[in-house]
């Protein structure tokens, strides 16, 4: 039986793919039961598209794979707390549980800047802080190297 | 010189395309200067995808057409106040101005349920209430017919 840490390691692998392509290193995977439904990483610059955050790409792939807009019974593992766009997409797609690594102090929408779970929308279960230091250090070293 | 009302009529045309396909009737267009950059309507059910709101589809097309993730100088006209996912995508894509028709009392994220402009993110200029009754009546007759 795999743990949250095992799955977060897979999300970190995705974030490292973004890093190798000189993109802000954020990765996400969607799991249902023991099945990996989708994996994705941020490609906003290379993909030239504001929607290409890891979470949106993972949700897009999961809807296509599962053949419907409701991702019932799915858990998303993501290295960084989702922004309002991604948190809203998670709510809209009925993802059951979100496990994120590092908090996003600028745009985090599941508790840090704002909490979409405070509103009368669908509320996924949220777990934070899984491998948070590893997830955050990918980001800090990326931005340090950029300066 | 076209007015907000002229452009909202085009967004309403898009919403009517959704209605004819038995989708929740919401339409959006993106304009830059006098140019219509993209048009889209909600196809969440037919498209089997939680991301296929009119606004997300219009932003996706506009990024592809303009070749970048920043939709600088663009205005979005949308018949219904954007939900958190779509409002977050508007913020992320740097759309300059949003003009919406009807407020969304359940999920509106530019002032009704929540206001993403209250947070230290990029803030588009918001204009609401343009052809609001016509936009809202499309929705109320759709849901009435559904019951």
XYZ file of N, CA and C in Angstrom, chain A:
441
model
N 0.863 -1.209 0.000
C 0.000 0.000 0.000
C 0.892 1.249 0.000
N 0.730 2.081 -0.998
C 1.557 3.290 -1.104
C 1.047 4.382 -0.156
N 1.957 5.223 0.282
C 1.612 6.296 1.220
C 1.583 7.645 0.484
N 1.128 8.667 1.202
C 1.149 10.029 0.638
C 2.568 10.421 0.229
N 3.544 9.989 1.022
C 4.937 10.341 0.707
C 5.369 9.695 -0.619
N 4.978 8.433 -0.817
C 5.315 7.767 -2.087
C 4.749 8.537 -3.282
N 3.494 8.925 -3.164
C 2.871 9.631 -4.291
C 3.461 11.032 -4.468
N 3.780 11.680 -3.340
C 4.375 13.023 -3.473
C 5.728 12.948 -4.171
N 6.445 11.848 -3.945
C 7.728 11.685 -4.660
C 7.512 11.655 -6.173
N 6.410 11.057 -6.612
C 6.104 11.044 -8.053
C 5.778 12.459 -8.550
N 5.084 13.231 -7.719
C 4.787 14.626 -8.091
C 6.088 15.430 -8.162
N 7.010 15.157 -7.233
C 8.321 15.839 -7.254
C 9.089 15.464 -8.531
N 9.008 14.211 -8.944
C 9.625 13.811 -10.231
C 9.093 14.658 -11.377
N 7.785 14.909 -11.364
C 7.189 15.760 -12.407
C 7.749 17.182 -12.312
N 7.842 17.705 -11.092
C 8.381 19.068 -10.898
C 9.805 19.152 -11.448
N 10.578 18.071 -11.279
C 11.958 18.069 -11.791
C 12.002 18.098 -13.322
N 10.982 17.530 -13.953
C 10.909 17.617 -15.425
C 10.705 19.080 -15.844
N 9.874 19.810 -15.088
C 9.686 21.243 -15.371
C 11.014 21.979 -15.196
N 11.683 21.682 -14.097
C 12.975 22.332 -13.799
C 13.975 22.140 -14.949
N 14.033 20.919 -15.480
C 14.981 20.634 -16.567
C 14.639 21.419 -17.832
N 13.374 21.824 -17.954
C 12.952 22.625 -19.114
C 12.903 24.108 -18.777
N 13.511 24.476 -17.662
C 13.613 25.880 -17.242
C 12.254 26.515 -16.971
N 11.334 25.691 -16.471
C 10.015 26.170 -16.063
C 9.959 26.173 -14.530
N 9.117 27.015 -13.962
C 8.917 26.992 -12.507
C 8.566 25.551 -12.110
N 9.385 24.940 -11.229
C 9.252 23.501 -10.965
C 8.073 23.155 -10.044
N 6.951 22.868 -10.679
C 5.765 22.385 -9.968
C 5.271 21.152 -10.717
N 4.967 20.085 -9.970
C 4.469 18.856 -10.573
C 3.217 18.378 -9.853
N 2.392 17.615 -10.562
C 1.148 17.104 -9.983
C 0.849 15.721 -10.540
N 0.249 14.896 -9.720
C -0.280 13.620 -10.222
C -1.686 13.427 -9.652
N -2.491 12.665 -10.377
C -3.831 12.309 -9.902
C -3.895 10.793 -9.779
N -4.396 10.341 -8.626
C -4.430 8.925 -8.290
C -5.874 8.547 -7.962
N -6.288 7.357 -8.434
C -7.593 6.826 -8.001
C -7.359 5.411 -7.542
N -7.639 5.154 -6.267
C -7.280 3.850 -5.689
C -5.766 3.727 -5.751
N -5.287 2.682 -6.397
C -3.834 2.511 -6.539
C -3.371 2.937 -7.941
N -4.319 3.396 -8.740
C -3.990 3.713 -10.134
C -3.539 5.166 -10.319
N -2.431 5.362 -11.009
C -1.999 6.716 -11.389
C -2.809 7.103 -12.621
N -3.692 8.053 -12.475
C -4.575 8.441 -13.578
C -3.884 9.417 -14.516
N -3.132 10.363 -13.966
C -2.424 11.339 -14.810
C -1.249 11.942 -14.066
N -0.288 12.431 -14.841
C 0.896 13.115 -14.315
C 1.114 14.350 -15.186
N 1.581 15.433 -14.587
C 1.831 16.633 -15.394
C 2.756 17.581 -14.654
N 3.370 18.476 -15.420
C 4.213 19.509 -14.822
C 3.983 20.823 -15.550
N 4.313 21.889 -14.862
C 4.138 23.235 -15.386
C 4.932 23.466 -16.672
N 4.243 23.970 -17.710
C 4.929 24.359 -18.957
C 4.399 25.700 -19.469
N 4.161 26.606 -18.557
C 3.562 27.878 -18.977
C 4.409 28.640 -19.992
N 5.726 28.654 -19.802
C 6.589 29.433 -20.714
C 6.735 28.720 -22.063
N 7.164 27.473 -22.011
C 7.394 26.711 -23.241
C 6.078 26.517 -23.999
N 5.022 26.239 -23.250
C 3.715 26.005 -23.872
C 3.014 27.298 -24.263
N 3.539 28.447 -23.808
C 2.983 29.775 -24.134
C 1.493 29.842 -23.818
N 1.145 29.362 -22.619
C -0.281 29.300 -22.292
C -0.465 29.453 -20.784
N -1.285 30.443 -20.398
C -1.523 30.751 -18.985
C -2.197 29.597 -18.235
N -2.790 28.666 -18.994
C -3.510 27.554 -18.357
C -2.605 26.371 -18.038
N -1.359 26.384 -18.503
C -0.536 25.177 -18.420
C 0.181 24.985 -17.089
N -0.519 25.255 -15.981
C -0.037 24.855 -14.659
C -0.151 23.325 -14.560
N 0.686 22.748 -13.700
C 0.687 21.292 -13.532
C -0.711 20.742 -13.213
N -1.418 21.403 -12.315
C -2.722 20.888 -11.864
C -3.749 20.871 -12.989
N -3.787 21.962 -13.783
C -4.770 22.056 -14.876
C -4.485 20.967 -15.908
N -3.200 20.792 -16.218
C -2.833 19.768 -17.202
C -3.176 18.369 -16.682
N -2.964 18.143 -15.379
C -3.291 16.831 -14.794
C -4.804 16.593 -14.817
N -5.588 17.635 -14.526
C -7.057 17.500 -14.556
C -7.532 17.253 -15.990
N -6.971 17.971 -16.941
C -7.343 17.791 -18.352
C -7.100 16.339 -18.786
N -5.902 15.844 -18.477
C -5.574 14.455 -18.843
C -6.492 13.466 -18.125
N -6.784 13.724 -16.868
C -7.618 12.788 -16.088
C -9.049 12.752 -16.628
N -9.606 13.932 -16.986
C -10.957 13.945 -17.560
C -10.970 13.159 -18.865
N -9.935 13.346 -19.681
C -9.864 12.618 -20.962
C -9.726 11.117 -20.714
N -8.912 10.743 -19.761
C -8.687 9.322 -19.487
C -9.919 8.646 -18.887
N -10.569 9.354 -17.944
C -11.706 8.738 -17.249
C -13.027 8.987 -17.979
N -13.026 9.874 -18.968
C -14.212 10.047 -19.817
C -15.358 10.812 -19.186
N -15.034 11.756 -18.294
C -16.104 12.568 -17.701
C -15.509 13.738 -16.945
N -16.342 14.721 -16.598
C -15.810 15.917 -15.924
C -15.710 15.734 -14.411
N -16.361 14.681 -13.872
C -16.308 14.481 -12.411
C -15.212 13.480 -12.071
N -14.190 13.933 -11.352
C -13.073 13.056 -10.990
C -13.327 12.460 -9.599
N -14.450 11.773 -9.496
C -14.893 11.202 -8.220
C -13.877 10.165 -7.735
N -13.589 10.217 -6.449
C -12.684 9.221 -5.864
C -11.217 9.481 -6.160
N -10.911 10.605 -6.782
C -9.515 10.909 -7.137
C -8.844 11.781 -6.081
N -7.539 11.571 -5.917
C -6.694 12.419 -5.067
C -5.642 13.073 -5.956
N -5.424 14.377 -5.757
C -4.317 15.056 -6.446
C -3.168 15.278 -5.474
N -1.976 14.912 -5.913
C -0.744 15.244 -5.186
C -0.053 16.333 -5.988
N 0.266 17.451 -5.344
C 0.898 18.570 -6.057
C 1.961 19.181 -5.152
N 3.090 19.544 -5.752
C 4.239 19.969 -4.940
C 4.030 21.339 -4.296
N 3.205 22.196 -4.907
C 2.955 23.549 -4.399
C 1.455 23.740 -4.192
N 1.101 24.486 -3.167
C -0.316 24.794 -2.930
C -0.926 25.428 -4.187
N -2.080 24.947 -4.618
C -2.694 25.463 -5.849
C -3.066 26.949 -5.764
N -2.952 27.647 -6.908
C -3.401 29.045 -7.042
C -4.929 29.044 -7.197
N -5.587 30.218 -7.214
C -7.056 30.231 -7.349
C -7.561 29.505 -8.603
N -6.884 29.676 -9.731
C -7.313 28.968 -10.958
C -7.333 27.457 -10.727
N -6.225 26.942 -10.191
C -6.096 25.489 -10.033
C -6.990 24.967 -8.908
N -7.077 25.713 -7.812
C -7.963 25.300 -6.714
C -9.412 25.295 -7.204
N -9.770 26.297 -8.016
C -11.126 26.342 -8.579
C -11.382 25.172 -9.510
N -10.372 24.776 -10.284
C -10.515 23.625 -11.187
C -10.660 22.329 -10.382
N -9.946 22.239 -9.274
C -10.051 21.063 -8.393
C -11.473 20.961 -7.836
N -12.000 22.108 -7.367
C -13.377 22.148 -6.855
C -14.348 21.757 -7.974
N -14.189 22.363 -9.154
C -15.116 22.099 -10.263
C -15.087 20.636 -10.710
N -13.943 19.991 -10.582
C -13.821 18.614 -11.075
C -14.144 17.579 -9.995
N -14.511 18.078 -8.802
C -14.932 17.179 -7.704
C -13.829 16.224 -7.250
N -12.570 16.641 -7.407
C -11.473 15.846 -6.845
C -11.730 15.711 -5.349
N -11.563 14.486 -4.829
C -11.993 14.223 -3.454
C -11.003 14.754 -2.422
N -9.719 14.652 -2.757
C -8.695 15.001 -1.767
C -7.505 15.623 -2.482
N -6.913 16.632 -1.852
C -5.720 17.288 -2.387
C -4.628 17.202 -1.336
N -3.461 16.736 -1.740
C -2.302 16.673 -0.865
C -1.246 17.570 -1.490
N -0.876 18.660 -0.786
C 0.152 19.516 -1.378
C 1.387 19.583 -0.494
N 2.516 19.927 -1.121
C 3.789 19.984 -0.416
C 3.988 21.338 0.247
N 4.535 22.288 -0.502
C 4.879 23.598 0.061
C 3.696 24.566 -0.016
N 3.545 25.441 0.991
C 2.525 26.495 0.880
C 2.965 27.541 -0.135
N 1.995 28.225 -0.772
C 2.310 29.323 -1.689
C 1.890 30.623 -1.011
N 2.891 31.373 -0.534
C 2.591 32.575 0.245
C 2.056 33.715 -0.617
N 2.223 33.617 -1.936
C 1.727 34.683 -2.819
C 0.325 34.399 -3.348
N 0.048 33.124 -3.663
C -1.208 32.846 -4.373
C -1.927 31.587 -3.884
N -1.507 31.014 -2.777
C -2.092 29.745 -2.311
C -3.579 29.876 -1.984
N -4.386 29.031 -2.590
C -5.840 29.179 -2.472
C -6.506 28.050 -1.691
N -5.687 27.254 -0.985
C -6.259 26.277 -0.053
C -5.736 26.545 1.353
N -5.783 27.803 1.776
C -5.465 28.109 3.166
C -4.456 29.213 3.394
N -3.573 29.495 2.425
C -2.504 30.450 2.721
C -2.914 31.890 2.395
N -3.191 32.190 1.112
C -3.642 33.546 0.786
C -5.155 33.639 0.948
N -5.820 32.579 0.553
C -7.286 32.511 0.555
C -7.607 31.028 0.738
N -8.838 30.727 1.152
C -9.192 29.307 1.262
C -10.523 29.052 0.576
N -10.468 28.448 -0.603
C -11.718 28.187 -1.341
C -12.627 27.243 -0.567
N -12.074 26.500 0.391
C -12.907 25.614 1.227
C -13.769 26.388 2.218
N -13.543 27.711 2.361
C -14.386 28.533 3.248
C -15.708 28.913 2.590
N -15.886 28.589 1.314
C -17.059 29.054 0.581
C -18.007 27.889 0.302
N -19.289 28.202 0.076
C -20.272 27.124 -0.103
C -20.188 26.476 -1.475
N -19.001 26.000 -1.808
C -18.781 25.242 -3.031
C -18.487 23.811 -2.590
N -18.225 22.939 -3.535
C -17.733 21.592 -3.221
C -16.386 21.724 -2.490
N -16.203 20.951 -1.419
C -14.994 21.076 -0.603
C -14.173 19.794 -0.634
N -13.032 19.804 -1.321
C -12.158 18.628 -1.223
C -11.503 18.583 0.159
N -11.071 17.390 0.544
C -10.301 17.252 1.785
C -8.852 17.683 1.494
N -8.268 18.486 2.367
C -6.924 19.040 2.097
C -5.915 18.512 3.123
N -4.778 18.025 2.641
C -3.648 17.669 3.496
C -2.453 18.474 2.996
N -1.756 19.157 3.898
C -0.624 19.988 3.451
C 0.665 19.551 4.144
N 1.782 19.997 3.584
C 3.071 19.820 4.256
C 3.775 18.502 4.001
N 3.288 17.702 3.039
C 3.947 16.420 2.737
C 5.203 16.691 1.895
N 6.375 16.322 2.423
C 7.676 16.606 1.780
C 7.801 18.088 1.418
N 7.286 18.934 2.295
C 7.219 20.377 2.024
C 8.593 20.978 1.756
N 9.603 20.556 2.542
C 10.927 21.185 2.363
C 11.525 20.850 1.003
N 11.374 19.592 0.601
C 11.914 19.196 -0.702
C 11.185 19.946 -1.836
N 9.858 20.044 -1.695
C 9.063 20.748 -2.720
C 9.455 22.226 -2.787
N 9.636 22.852 -1.618
C 9.967 24.283 -1.570
C 11.384 24.526 -2.062
N 12.312 23.608 -1.739
C 13.707 23.870 -2.108
C 13.903 23.806 -3.625
N 13.091 22.992 -4.311
C 13.122 23.014 -5.786
C 12.819 24.419 -6.302
N 11.828 25.049 -5.682
C 11.406 26.390 -6.116
C 12.431 27.450 -5.742
N 12.950 27.383 -4.500
C 13.900 28.427 -4.088
C 15.182 28.329 -4.912
N 15.644 27.116 -5.203
C 16.882 27.049 -6.001
C 16.615 27.480 -7.447
N 15.430 27.223 -7.958
C 15.090 27.693 -9.308
C 15.134 29.227 -9.380
N 14.503 29.867 -8.401
C 14.440 31.335 -8.457
C 15.794 31.974 -8.119
N 16.589 31.307 -7.279
C 17.928 31.810 -6.961
C 18.801 31.795 -8.228
N 18.707 30.716 -8.972
C 19.489 30.569 -10.202
C 19.033 31.583 -11.270
N 17.776 31.957 -11.222
C 17.215 32.920 -12.189
C 17.722 34.337 -11.947
N 18.065 34.658 -10.679
C 18.448 36.046 -10.366
C 19.863 36.364 -10.843
